[in-house]
Coordinates of C-alpha atoms (C1' of nucleotides) in Angstrom, one line a residue:
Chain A
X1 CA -160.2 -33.8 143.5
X2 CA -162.1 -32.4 140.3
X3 CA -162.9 -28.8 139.7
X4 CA -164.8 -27.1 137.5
X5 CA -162.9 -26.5 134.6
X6 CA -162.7 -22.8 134.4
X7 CA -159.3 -22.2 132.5
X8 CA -160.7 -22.5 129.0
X9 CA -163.5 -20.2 129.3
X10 CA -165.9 -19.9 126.2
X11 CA -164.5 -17.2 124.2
X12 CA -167.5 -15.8 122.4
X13 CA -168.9 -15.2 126.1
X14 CA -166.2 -13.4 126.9
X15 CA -166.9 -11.0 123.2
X16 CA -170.6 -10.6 124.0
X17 CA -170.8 -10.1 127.4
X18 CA -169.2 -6.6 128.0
X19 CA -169.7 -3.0 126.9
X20 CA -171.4 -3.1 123.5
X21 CA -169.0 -1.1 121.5
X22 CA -166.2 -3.1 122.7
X23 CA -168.2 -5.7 121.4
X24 CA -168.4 -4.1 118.4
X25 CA -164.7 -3.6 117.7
X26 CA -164.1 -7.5 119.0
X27 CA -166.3 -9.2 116.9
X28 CA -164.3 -7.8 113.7
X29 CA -162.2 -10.5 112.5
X30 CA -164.5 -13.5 113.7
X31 CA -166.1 -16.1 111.7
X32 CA -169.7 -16.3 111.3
X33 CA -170.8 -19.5 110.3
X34 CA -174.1 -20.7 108.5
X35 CA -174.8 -24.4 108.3
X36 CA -178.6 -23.8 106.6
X37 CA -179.8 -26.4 104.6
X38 CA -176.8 -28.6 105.8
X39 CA -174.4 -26.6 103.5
X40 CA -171.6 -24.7 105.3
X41 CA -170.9 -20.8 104.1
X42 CA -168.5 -18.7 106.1
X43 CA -167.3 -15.1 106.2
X44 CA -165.1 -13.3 108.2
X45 CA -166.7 -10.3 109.8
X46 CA -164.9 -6.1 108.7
X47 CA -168.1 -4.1 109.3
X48 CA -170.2 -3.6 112.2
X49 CA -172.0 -1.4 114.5
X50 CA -173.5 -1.0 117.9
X51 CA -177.0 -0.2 118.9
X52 CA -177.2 0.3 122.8
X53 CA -181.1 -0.3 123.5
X54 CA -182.6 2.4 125.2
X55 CA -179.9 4.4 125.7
X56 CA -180.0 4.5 121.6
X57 CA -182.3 6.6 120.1
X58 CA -181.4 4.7 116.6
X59 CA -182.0 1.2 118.2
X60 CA -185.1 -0.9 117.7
X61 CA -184.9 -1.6 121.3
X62 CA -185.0 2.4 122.5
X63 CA -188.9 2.7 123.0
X64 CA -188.9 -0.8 124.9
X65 CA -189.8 -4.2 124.1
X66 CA -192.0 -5.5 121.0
X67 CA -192.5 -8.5 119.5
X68 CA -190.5 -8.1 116.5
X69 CA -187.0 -6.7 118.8
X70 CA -187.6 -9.2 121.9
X71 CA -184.5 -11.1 121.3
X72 CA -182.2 -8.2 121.8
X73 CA -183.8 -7.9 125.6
X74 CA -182.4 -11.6 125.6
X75 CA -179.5 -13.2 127.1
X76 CA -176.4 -12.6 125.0
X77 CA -174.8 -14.6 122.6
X78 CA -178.0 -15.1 120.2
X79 CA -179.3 -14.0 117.3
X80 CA -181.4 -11.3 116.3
X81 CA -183.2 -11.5 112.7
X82 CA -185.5 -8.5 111.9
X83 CA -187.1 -7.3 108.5
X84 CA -185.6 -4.4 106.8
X85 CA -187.8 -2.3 104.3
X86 CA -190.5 -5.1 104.1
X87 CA -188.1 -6.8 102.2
X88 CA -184.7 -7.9 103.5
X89 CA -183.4 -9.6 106.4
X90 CA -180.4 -8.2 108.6
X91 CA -178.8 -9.8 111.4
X92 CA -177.3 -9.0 115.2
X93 CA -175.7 -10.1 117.6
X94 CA -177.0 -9.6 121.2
X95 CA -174.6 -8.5 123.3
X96 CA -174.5 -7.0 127.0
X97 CA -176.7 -8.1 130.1
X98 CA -180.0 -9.8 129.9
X99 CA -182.6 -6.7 129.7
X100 CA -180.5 -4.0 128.0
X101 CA -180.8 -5.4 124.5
X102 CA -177.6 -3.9 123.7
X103 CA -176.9 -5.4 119.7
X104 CA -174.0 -5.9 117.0
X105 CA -175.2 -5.4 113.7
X106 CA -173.5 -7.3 111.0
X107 CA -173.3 -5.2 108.3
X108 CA -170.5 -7.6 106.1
X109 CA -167.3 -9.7 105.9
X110 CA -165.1 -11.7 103.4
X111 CA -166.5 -14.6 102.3
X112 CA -164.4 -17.6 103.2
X113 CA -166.3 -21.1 102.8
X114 CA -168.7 -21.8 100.8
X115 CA -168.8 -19.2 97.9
X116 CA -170.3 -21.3 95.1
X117 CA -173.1 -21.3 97.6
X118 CA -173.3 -17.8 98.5
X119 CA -173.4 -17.2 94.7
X120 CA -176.1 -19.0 93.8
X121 CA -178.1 -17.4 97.0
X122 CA -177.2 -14.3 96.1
X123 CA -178.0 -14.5 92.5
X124 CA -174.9 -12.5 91.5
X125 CA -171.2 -13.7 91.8
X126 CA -169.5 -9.8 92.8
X127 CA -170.6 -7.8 96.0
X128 CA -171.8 -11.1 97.8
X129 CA -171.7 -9.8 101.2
X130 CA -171.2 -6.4 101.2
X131 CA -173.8 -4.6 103.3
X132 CA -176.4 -6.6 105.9
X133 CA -179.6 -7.6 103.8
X134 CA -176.7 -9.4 101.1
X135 CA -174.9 -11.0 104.1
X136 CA -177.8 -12.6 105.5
X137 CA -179.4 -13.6 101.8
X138 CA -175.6 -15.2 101.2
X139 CA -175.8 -16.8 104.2
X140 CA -179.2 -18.3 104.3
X141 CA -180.2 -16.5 107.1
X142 CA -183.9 -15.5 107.4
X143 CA -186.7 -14.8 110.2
X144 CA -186.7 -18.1 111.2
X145 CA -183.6 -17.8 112.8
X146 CA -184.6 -14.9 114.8
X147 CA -182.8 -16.0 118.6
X148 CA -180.7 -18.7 117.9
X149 CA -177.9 -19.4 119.7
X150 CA -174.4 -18.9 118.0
X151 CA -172.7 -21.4 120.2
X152 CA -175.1 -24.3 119.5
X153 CA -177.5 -23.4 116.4
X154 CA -177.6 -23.4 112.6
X155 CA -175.8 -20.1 112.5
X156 CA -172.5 -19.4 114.4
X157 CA -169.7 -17.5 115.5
X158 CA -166.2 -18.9 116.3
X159 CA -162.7 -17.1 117.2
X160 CA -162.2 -16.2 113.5
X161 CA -158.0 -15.4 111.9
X162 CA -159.0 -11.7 112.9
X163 CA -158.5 -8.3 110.6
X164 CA -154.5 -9.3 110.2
X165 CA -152.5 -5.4 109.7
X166 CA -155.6 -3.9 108.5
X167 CA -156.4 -0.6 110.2
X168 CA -159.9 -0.3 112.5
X169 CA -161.6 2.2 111.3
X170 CA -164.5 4.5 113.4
X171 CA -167.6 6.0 111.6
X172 CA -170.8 7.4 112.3
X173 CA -173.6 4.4 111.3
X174 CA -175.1 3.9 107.8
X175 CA -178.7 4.7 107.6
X176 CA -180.1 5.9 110.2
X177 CA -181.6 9.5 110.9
X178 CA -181.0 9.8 114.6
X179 CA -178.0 10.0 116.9
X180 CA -175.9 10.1 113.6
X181 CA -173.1 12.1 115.9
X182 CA -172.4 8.5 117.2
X183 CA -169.1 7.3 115.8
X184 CA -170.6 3.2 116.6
X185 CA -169.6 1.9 112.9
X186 CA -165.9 -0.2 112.9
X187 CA -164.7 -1.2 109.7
X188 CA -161.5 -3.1 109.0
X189 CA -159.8 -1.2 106.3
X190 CA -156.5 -1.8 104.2
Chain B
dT1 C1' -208.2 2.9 110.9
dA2 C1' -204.8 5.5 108.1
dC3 C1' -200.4 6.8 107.1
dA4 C1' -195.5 7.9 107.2
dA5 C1' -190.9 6.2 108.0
dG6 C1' -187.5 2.8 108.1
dA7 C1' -180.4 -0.3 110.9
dT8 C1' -181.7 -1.8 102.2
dT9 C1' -180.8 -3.2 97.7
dG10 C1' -180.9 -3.5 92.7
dT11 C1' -181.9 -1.2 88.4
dC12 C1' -182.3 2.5 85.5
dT13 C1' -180.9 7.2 83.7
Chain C
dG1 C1' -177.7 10.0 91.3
dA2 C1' -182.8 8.9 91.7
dC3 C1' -186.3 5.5 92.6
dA4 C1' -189.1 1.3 93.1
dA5 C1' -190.1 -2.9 95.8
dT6 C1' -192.6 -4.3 100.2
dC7 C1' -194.2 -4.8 105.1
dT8 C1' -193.7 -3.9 110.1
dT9 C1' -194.0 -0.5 113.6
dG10 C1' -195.2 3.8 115.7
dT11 C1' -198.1 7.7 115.8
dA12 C1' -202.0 10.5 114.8
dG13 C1' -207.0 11.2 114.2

DNA sequence: TACAAGATTGTCT
DNA sequence: GACAATCTTGTAG
């Protein structure tokens, strides 16, 4: 008799589809994978932080949906792209129940795979990925991948060879102006 | 219709 | 440490 196999359950649903700062924390130590242009880059993720939707007063997603931040009400598990200061690109990952748009931001990682590449993206060969808009440019990442699925599409996550001894580290998010009391950055330190 | 602010980065002083 | 680049969104008139 045949059963659905149900022992080897898919762990990136099992990451995204709880409380978003647990999220958060998990998703330090992954791999996020780009395969743009048919040229694999890879990093390994040390700085996040969460945006809980409406709940958020620092979240795109806090005064409801719009076309730019309709991903985030998405199902989890996909990407969302958005435009920062006209001029950059940044990426998240949606996290939390269908509707909440409860998102990751990636905000950087050690580069891994692909650094010639990242390099020559990047236009500079020190501080490749060290804050969002550079992650994404080293990546490849732009608008056009705005909802894509990181299981399945050109850019994706996979159980990385996590944050080793180094030491999580809790801050209050980078940037913003409101709810700054929020201590929803993790950083892998050491 | 106009305008200010923004989940940033690179360059210049 | 200060500031320009650049454009989308939200808010005011």
């Amino acid at each position: 008799m045949r059963r659905l196999d149900i022992s080897d359950p898919d762990p990136l649903e099992e990451l995204v589809g709880g409380d978003v700062l647990q999220s958060a924390a998990g998703l330090l130590g992954w791999t996020l994978e780009s395969r743009v242009g048919g040229r694999r880059t890879a990093v390994t993720i040390t700085e996040v932080e969460a945006y809980a939707g409406s709940e958020d007063p620092a979240s795109h997603a806090y005064r409801g949906e719009t076309a730019r931040n309709a991903t985030m009400f998405g199902p989890p598990g996909h990407l969302y792209v958005y435009r920062s200061y006209g001029i950059h690109w940044c990426m998240n990952v949606v996290v939390g129940e269908s509707g909440v748009a409860h998102a990751v931001l990636l905000r950087g990682g050690d580069p891994t795979d692909g650094i010639d590449l990242m390099i020559g993206r990047r236009g500079r060969e020190t501080n490749l990925v060290d804050g969002p808009g550079k992650l994404a440019q080293a990546l490849g990442v732009v608008g056009g991948h705005d909802g894509v699925d990181l299981r399945s599409g050109e850019v994706r996550l996979l159980p990385g060879p996590g944050i080793g001894d180094r030491i999580v580290r809790r801050t209050g998010r980078i940037g913003i102006s409101r709810a700054k009391d929020r201590l929803w950055r993790f950083v892998a330190v050491g």
